[in-house]
Amino acid sequence: MLPAVVLGACTQTQAEVERAQVRDAGVQEKLAKELAGLVPGKPETCISQFPQKQSSGYGATILYRVNNGLVYRSDTVGGCEGIGRGDILVTRTPSGQLCRGDIAQTFDQSSRFPTGSCSFGEFVPYRKP
């Protein structure tokens, strides 16, 4: 009986699955809107942290806006989805670059408690044609 209870606690209901799918579809729609009119380029392993870039989160994807004509996209692995709700993204990179595999942490803006961490994927530049 105990294994059945444990298994039941780990499964999602159909309603939870459907809500997650709707939420994910909304996130993907917002991401597509941000990248509309831009053309993806060759993925890069590292990007410079300077000049300072505006970052925004869309699910597991982070966009770094350099200017109106250049945005870098990095699909992360882990738990940095909190930046989509306003959490602060913190990186510790002594080289002055953000690189694939670097670890980032997220923190709640008001409490300053950690809310997640993730590793960066490749950085895909999106440019105006």
PDB file of C-alpha atoms in Angstrom:
ATOM      1  CA  MET A   1       0.000   0.000   0.000  1.00  0.00           C
ATOM      2  CA  LEU A   2       2.829   2.410   0.826  1.00  0.00           C
ATOM      3  CA  PRO A   3       4.344   2.305  -2.700  1.00  0.00           C
ATOM      4  CA  ALA A   4       0.946   3.201  -4.175  1.00  0.00           C
ATOM      5  CA  VAL A   5       0.631   6.207  -1.861  1.00  0.00           C
ATOM      6  CA  VAL A   6       4.142   7.395  -2.713  1.00  0.00           C
ATOM      7  CA  LEU A   7       3.505   6.947  -6.434  1.00  0.00           C
ATOM      8  CA  GLY A   8       0.207   8.803  -6.183  1.00  0.00           C
ATOM      9  CA  ALA A   9       1.931  11.743  -4.505  1.00  0.00           C
ATOM     10  CA  CYS A  10       4.396  11.999  -7.411  1.00  0.00           C
ATOM     11  CA  THR A  11       1.899  12.053 -10.277  1.00  0.00           C
ATOM     12  CA  GLN A  12       0.060  15.022 -11.729  1.00  0.00           C
ATOM     13  CA  THR A  13      -3.653  15.145 -12.339  1.00  0.00           C
ATOM     14  CA  GLN A  14      -4.910  15.695 -15.866  1.00  0.00           C
ATOM     15  CA  ALA A  15      -6.047  19.199 -14.888  1.00  0.00           C
ATOM     16  CA  GLU A  16      -2.530  20.054 -13.640  1.00  0.00           C
ATOM     17  CA  VAL A  17      -1.013  18.757 -16.873  1.00  0.00           C
ATOM     18  CA  GLU A  18      -3.453  20.833 -18.944  1.00  0.00           C
ATOM     19  CA  ARG A  19      -2.746  24.001 -16.909  1.00  0.00           C
ATOM     20  CA  ALA A  20       0.999  23.481 -17.409  1.00  0.00           C
ATOM     21  CA  GLN A  21       0.492  23.031 -21.158  1.00  0.00           C
ATOM     22  CA  VAL A  22      -1.544  26.244 -21.388  1.00  0.00           C
ATOM     23  CA  ARG A  23       1.082  28.117 -19.340  1.00  0.00           C
ATOM     24  CA  ASP A  24       3.908  26.746 -21.521  1.00  0.00           C
ATOM     25  CA  ALA A  25       2.032  27.704 -24.690  1.00  0.00           C
ATOM     26  CA  GLY A  26       1.641  31.244 -23.351  1.00  0.00           C
ATOM     27  CA  VAL A  27       5.352  31.434 -22.545  1.00  0.00           C
ATOM     28  CA  GLN A  28       6.279  30.192 -26.026  1.00  0.00           C
ATOM     29  CA  GLU A  29       3.926  32.747 -27.583  1.00  0.00           C
ATOM     30  CA  LYS A  30       5.579  35.604 -25.649  1.00  0.00           C
ATOM     31  CA  LEU A  31       9.034  34.318 -26.607  1.00  0.00           C
ATOM     32  CA  ALA A  32       8.071  34.158 -30.288  1.00  0.00           C
ATOM     33  CA  LYS A  33       6.745  37.721 -30.082  1.00  0.00           C
ATOM     34  CA  GLU A  34      10.050  38.956 -28.593  1.00  0.00           C
ATOM     35  CA  LEU A  35      12.052  37.313 -31.387  1.00  0.00           C
ATOM     36  CA  ALA A  36       9.677  38.240 -34.229  1.00  0.00           C
ATOM     37  CA  GLY A  37      11.466  39.913 -37.127  1.00  0.00           C
ATOM     38  CA  LEU A  38      14.890  38.717 -35.980  1.00  0.00           C
ATOM     39  CA  VAL A  39      16.966  36.046 -37.711  1.00  0.00           C
ATOM     40  CA  PRO A  40      18.901  33.444 -35.678  1.00  0.00           C
ATOM     41  CA  GLY A  41      22.624  33.185 -36.307  1.00  0.00           C
ATOM     42  CA  LYS A  42      25.335  30.676 -35.503  1.00  0.00           C
ATOM     43  CA  PRO A  43      25.331  29.662 -31.788  1.00  0.00           C
ATOM     44  CA  GLU A  44      28.168  31.053 -29.696  1.00  0.00           C
ATOM     45  CA  THR A  45      29.800  29.404 -26.685  1.00  0.00           C
ATOM     46  CA  CYS A  46      30.416  32.679 -24.796  1.00  0.00           C
ATOM     47  CA  ILE A  47      29.239  36.286 -24.903  1.00  0.00           C
ATOM     48  CA  SER A  48      30.717  39.359 -23.235  1.00  0.00           C
ATOM     49  CA  GLN A  49      28.968  40.644 -20.122  1.00  0.00           C
ATOM     50  CA  PHE A  50      29.801  44.203 -21.144  1.00  0.00           C
ATOM     51  CA  PRO A  51      28.140  46.434 -22.077  1.00  0.00           C
ATOM     52  CA  GLN A  52      25.405  45.553 -19.597  1.00  0.00           C
ATOM     53  CA  LYS A  53      22.567  43.667 -21.237  1.00  0.00           C
ATOM     54  CA  GLN A  54      18.888  43.633 -20.339  1.00  0.00           C
ATOM     55  CA  SER A  55      17.801  40.084 -19.489  1.00  0.00           C
ATOM     56  CA  SER A  56      14.321  38.608 -19.480  1.00  0.00           C
ATOM     57  CA  GLY A  57      13.058  35.099 -18.899  1.00  0.00           C
ATOM     58  CA  TYR A  58      10.552  32.979 -20.774  1.00  0.00           C
ATOM     59  CA  GLY A  59      10.292  29.608 -19.059  1.00  0.00           C
ATOM     60  CA  ALA A  60      13.731  27.993 -19.318  1.00  0.00           C
ATOM     61  CA  THR A  61      14.871  30.508 -21.955  1.00  0.00           C
ATOM     62  CA  ILE A  62      16.765  33.692 -21.145  1.00  0.00           C
ATOM     63  CA  LEU A  63      17.003  36.558 -23.634  1.00  0.00           C
ATOM     64  CA  TYR A  64      19.815  39.112 -23.418  1.00  0.00           C
ATOM     65  CA  ARG A  65      18.930  42.272 -25.322  1.00  0.00           C
ATOM     66  CA  VAL A  66      22.090  44.103 -26.402  1.00  0.00           C
ATOM     67  CA  ASN A  67      20.237  46.681 -28.518  1.00  0.00           C
ATOM     68  CA  ASN A  68      17.202  46.844 -30.822  1.00  0.00           C
ATOM     69  CA  GLY A  69      19.036  44.875 -33.481  1.00  0.00           C
ATOM     70  CA  LEU A  70      20.692  42.138 -31.404  1.00  0.00           C
ATOM     71  CA  VAL A  71      19.272  39.671 -28.875  1.00  0.00           C
ATOM     72  CA  TYR A  72      21.012  36.563 -27.525  1.00  0.00           C
ATOM     73  CA  ARG A  73      18.932  33.523 -26.607  1.00  0.00           C
ATOM     74  CA  SER A  74      20.131  30.874 -24.154  1.00  0.00           C
ATOM     75  CA  ASP A  75      18.046  27.813 -23.334  1.00  0.00           C
ATOM     76  CA  THR A  76      18.975  26.903 -19.772  1.00  0.00           C
ATOM     77  CA  VAL A  77      18.976  23.611 -17.904  1.00  0.00           C
ATOM     78  CA  GLY A  78      17.772  23.628 -14.318  1.00  0.00           C
ATOM     79  CA  GLY A  79      15.503  26.001 -12.477  1.00  0.00           C
ATOM     80  CA  CYS A  80      15.843  29.668 -13.483  1.00  0.00           C
ATOM     81  CA  GLU A  81      12.209  30.049 -14.531  1.00  0.00           C
ATOM     82  CA  GLY A  82      11.765  32.541 -11.671  1.00  0.00           C
ATOM     83  CA  ILE A  83      13.204  35.402 -13.709  1.00  0.00           C
ATOM     84  CA  GLY A  84       9.994  35.328 -15.722  1.00  0.00           C
ATOM     85  CA  ARG A  85       8.150  36.463 -12.576  1.00  0.00           C
ATOM     86  CA  GLY A  86      10.745  39.075 -11.646  1.00  0.00           C
ATOM     87  CA  ASP A  87      13.407  37.164  -9.705  1.00  0.00           C
ATOM     88  CA  ILE A  88      16.960  38.506  -9.924  1.00  0.00           C
ATOM     89  CA  LEU A  89      19.485  36.553 -12.024  1.00  0.00           C
ATOM     90  CA  VAL A  90      22.980  36.421 -10.492  1.00  0.00           C
ATOM     91  CA  THR A  91      26.080  35.098 -12.248  1.00  0.00           C
ATOM     92  CA  ARG A  92      29.621  34.787 -10.935  1.00  0.00           C
ATOM     93  CA  THR A  93      31.974  34.843 -13.891  1.00  0.00           C
ATOM     94  CA  PRO A  94      35.460  36.236 -13.244  1.00  0.00           C
ATOM     95  CA  SER A  95      36.284  36.188 -16.963  1.00  0.00           C
ATOM     96  CA  GLY A  96      33.798  38.930 -17.885  1.00  0.00           C
ATOM     97  CA  GLN A  97      31.980  36.497 -20.171  1.00  0.00           C
ATOM     98  CA  LEU A  98      28.884  34.358 -19.880  1.00  0.00           C
ATOM     99  CA  CYS A  99      29.601  30.891 -21.250  1.00  0.00           C
ATOM    100  CA  ARG A 100      27.690  27.711 -21.971  1.00  0.00           C
ATOM    101  CA  GLY A 101      27.695  25.613 -18.801  1.00  0.00           C
ATOM    102  CA  ASP A 102      28.148  28.571 -16.425  1.00  0.00           C
ATOM    103  CA  ILE A 103      25.887  28.378 -13.383  1.00  0.00           C
ATOM    104  CA  ALA A 104      23.454  31.186 -12.565  1.00  0.00           C
ATOM    105  CA  GLN A 105      21.254  31.595  -9.505  1.00  0.00           C
ATOM    106  CA  THR A 106      17.931  33.350  -9.076  1.00  0.00           C
ATOM    107  CA  PHE A 107      16.884  35.304  -5.990  1.00  0.00           C
ATOM    108  CA  ASP A 108      13.553  36.729  -4.864  1.00  0.00           C
ATOM    109  CA  GLN A 109      13.659  40.536  -5.196  1.00  0.00           C
ATOM    110  CA  SER A 110      12.113  41.329  -1.835  1.00  0.00           C
ATOM    111  CA  SER A 111      13.355  38.553   0.475  1.00  0.00           C
ATOM    112  CA  ARG A 112      16.703  37.976  -1.308  1.00  0.00           C
ATOM    113  CA  PHE A 113      16.240  34.232  -0.745  1.00  0.00           C
ATOM    114  CA  PRO A 114      17.552  31.930  -3.496  1.00  0.00           C
ATOM    115  CA  THR A 115      14.779  30.568  -5.704  1.00  0.00           C
ATOM    116  CA  GLY A 116      16.675  28.436  -8.212  1.00  0.00           C
ATOM    117  CA  SER A 117      19.774  27.801 -10.265  1.00  0.00           C
ATOM    118  CA  CYS A 118      20.537  26.733 -13.811  1.00  0.00           C
ATOM    119  CA  SER A 119      23.305  26.364 -16.349  1.00  0.00           C
ATOM    120  CA  PHE A 120      23.414  28.317 -19.580  1.00  0.00           C
ATOM    121  CA  GLY A 121      23.092  26.687 -22.962  1.00  0.00           C
ATOM    122  CA  GLU A 122      24.677  28.077 -26.119  1.00  0.00           C
ATOM    123  CA  PHE A 123      24.004  31.720 -26.909  1.00  0.00           C
ATOM    124  CA  VAL A 124      22.182  32.119 -30.217  1.00  0.00           C
ATOM    125  CA  PRO A 125      22.352  35.644 -31.657  1.00  0.00           C
ATOM    126  CA  TYR A 126      19.139  36.967 -33.198  1.00  0.00           C
ATOM    127  CA  ARG A 127      19.657  39.969 -35.476  1.00  0.00           C
ATOM    128  CA  LYS A 128      17.549  42.235 -37.623  1.00  0.00           C
ATOM    129  CA  PRO A 129      17.920  41.201 -41.270  1.00  0.00           C
TER     130      PRO A 129
END
